[in-house]
Amino acid sequence: TILYAFALILLILYIFSCLALELVTKHLRDNEKVGDIVEQHFKNLPITMLSLTQFLTVDSISAMYFPLVKEEPILLFLFLPAILLISVSLANLVTAVIVEGAIQAGNEDAEVLRKYQHYEFLQILPELKRDFK
């Protein structure tokens, strides 16, 4: 269900946030060029998770990760999987869950319609038998 998809997104955001805190904060906090970005986006776990939520919506993420990767190229191995996994894969997962729910609702509607038509047929069956006797 959609609840499991959101739980999976939250778990992956938590994992990437922990990795980002270890890799970004410890190495680049005192850096003059990117220290402000680190302080703004990677201060603690909740702020890091909120910052990485931008990866889900792909909302101005290059302003966050590009200067960091430029300063520390190894961070590409953190941010590239985060972009691919969070934005592409999980967004497709949520879409798939929504589409599956819509298909299931459509199938249930068709089943209800079939039962209603059968009920109507049973209601007029005695009249048909009498008229064609």
C-alpha positions as semicolon CSV with decimal commas, in nm:
position;residue;x (nm);y (nm);z (nm)
1;T;0,000;0,000;0,000
2;I;0,095;0,364;-0,008
3;L;0,183;0,353;0,362
4;Y;0,457;0,096;0,293
5;A;0,591;0,309;0,008
6;F;0,616;0,612;0,237
7;A;0,777;0,401;0,508
8;L;1,035;0,284;0,253
9;I;1,101;0,643;0,145
10;L;1,146;0,747;0,508
11;L;1,386;0,458;0,571
12;I;1,597;0,538;0,265
13;L;1,601;0,908;0,354
14;Y;1,717;0,812;0,705
15;I;1,997;0,590;0,571
16;F;2,121;0,852;0,325
17;S;2,096;1,119;0,595
18;C;2,314;0,916;0,830
19;L;2,566;0,863;0,552
20;A;2,558;1,232;0,462
21;L;2,614;1,335;0,822
22;E;2,917;1,111;0,844
23;L;3,067;1,193;0,505
24;V;2,975;1,559;0,460
25;T;2,962;1,709;0,806
26;K;3,279;1,555;0,944
27;H;3,493;1,645;0,643
28;L;3,357;1,976;0,517
29;R;3,217;2,160;0,819
30;D;3,524;2,381;0,860
31;N;3,578;2,430;0,486
32;E;3,564;2,798;0,390
33;K;3,405;2,742;0,049
34;V;3,121;2,505;0,146
35;G;3,097;2,547;0,522
36;D;2,778;2,753;0,489
37;I;2,609;2,485;0,279
38;V;2,710;2,217;0,528
39;E;2,582;2,427;0,818
40;Q;2,254;2,503;0,641
41;H;2,170;2,158;0,500
42;F;2,364;1,907;0,712
43;K;2,351;2,049;1,065
44;N;2,176;1,751;1,230
45;L;1,971;1,447;1,134
46;P;1,627;1,610;1,096
47;I;1,764;1,898;0,889
48;T;1,965;1,657;0,676
49;M;1,656;1,443;0,617
50;L;1,459;1,752;0,523
51;S;1,736;1,862;0,288
52;L;1,750;1,520;0,125
53;T;1,374;1,535;0,077
54;Q;1,460;1,783;-0,196
55;F;1,609;1,486;-0,381
56;L;1,263;1,328;-0,388
57;T;1,114;1,632;-0,559
58;V;1,439;1,722;-0,742
59;D;1,393;2,075;-0,608
60;S;1,708;2,285;-0,665
61;I;1,934;2,001;-0,556
62;S;2,229;2,107;-0,769
63;A;2,275;2,416;-0,552
64;M;2,317;2,184;-0,256
65;Y;2,529;1,898;-0,387
66;F;2,731;2,052;-0,674
67;P;2,960;2,272;-0,457
68;L;3,011;1,983;-0,215
69;V;3,103;1,739;-0,493
70;K;3,325;2,001;-0,652
71;E;3,512;2,037;-0,324
72;E;3,511;1,665;-0,234
73;P;3,459;1,449;-0,550
74;I;3,413;1,128;-0,350
75;L;3,073;1,264;-0,240
76;L;2,949;1,189;-0,590
77;F;2,920;0,828;-0,469
78;L;2,678;0,950;-0,204
79;F;2,472;1,196;-0,403
80;L;2,441;1,012;-0,734
81;P;2,281;0,700;-0,580
82;A;2,066;0,928;-0,366
83;I;1,939;1,110;-0,673
84;L;1,873;0,789;-0,863
85;L;1,726;0,591;-0,577
86;I;1,524;0,859;-0,406
87;S;1,392;1,065;-0,693
88;V;1,352;0,812;-0,972
89;S;1,293;0,474;-0,812
90;L;1,084;0,575;-0,515
91;A;0,876;0,824;-0,709
92;N;0,800;0,544;-0,957
93;L;0,713;0,316;-0,664
94;V;0,461;0,565;-0,529
95;T;0,314;0,608;-0,877
96;A;0,287;0,231;-0,917
97;V;0,106;0,198;-0,585
98;I;-0,143;0,469;-0,683
99;V;-0,203;0,316;-1,028
100;E;-0,246;-0,031;-0,876
101;G;-0,505;0,109;-0,637
102;A;-0,693;0,272;-0,925
103;I;-0,692;-0,051;-1,125
104;Q;-0,815;-0,247;-0,826
105;A;-1,094;0,007;-0,765
106;G;-1,195;-0,019;-1,132
107;N;-1,209;-0,398;-1,109
108;E;-1,421;-0,378;-0,794
109;D;-1,657;-0,133;-0,967
110;A;-1,693;-0,374;-1,261
111;E;-1,773;-0,658;-1,019
112;V;-2,037;-0,449;-0,840
113;L;-2,192;-0,355;-1,176
114;R;-2,204;-0,721;-1,281
115;K;-2,377;-0,819;-0,956
116;Y;-2,628;-0,534;-0,993
117;Q;-2,711;-0,637;-1,350
118;H;-2,757;-0,996;-1,233
119;Y;-2,991;-0,873;-0,956
120;E;-3,196;-0,670;-1,208
121;F;-3,219;-0,974;-1,435
122;L;-3,346;-1,185;-1,147
123;Q;-3,609;-0,918;-1,075
124;I;-3,754;-0,926;-1,428
125;L;-3,711;-1,301;-1,480
126;P;-4,061;-1,393;-1,351
127;E;-4,219;-1,142;-1,591
128;L;-4,016;-1,280;-1,883
129;K;-4,119;-1,636;-1,799
130;R;-4,483;-1,533;-1,778
131;D;-4,472;-1,335;-2,106
132;F;-4,300;-1,610;-2,302
133;K;-4,495;-1,903;-2,166
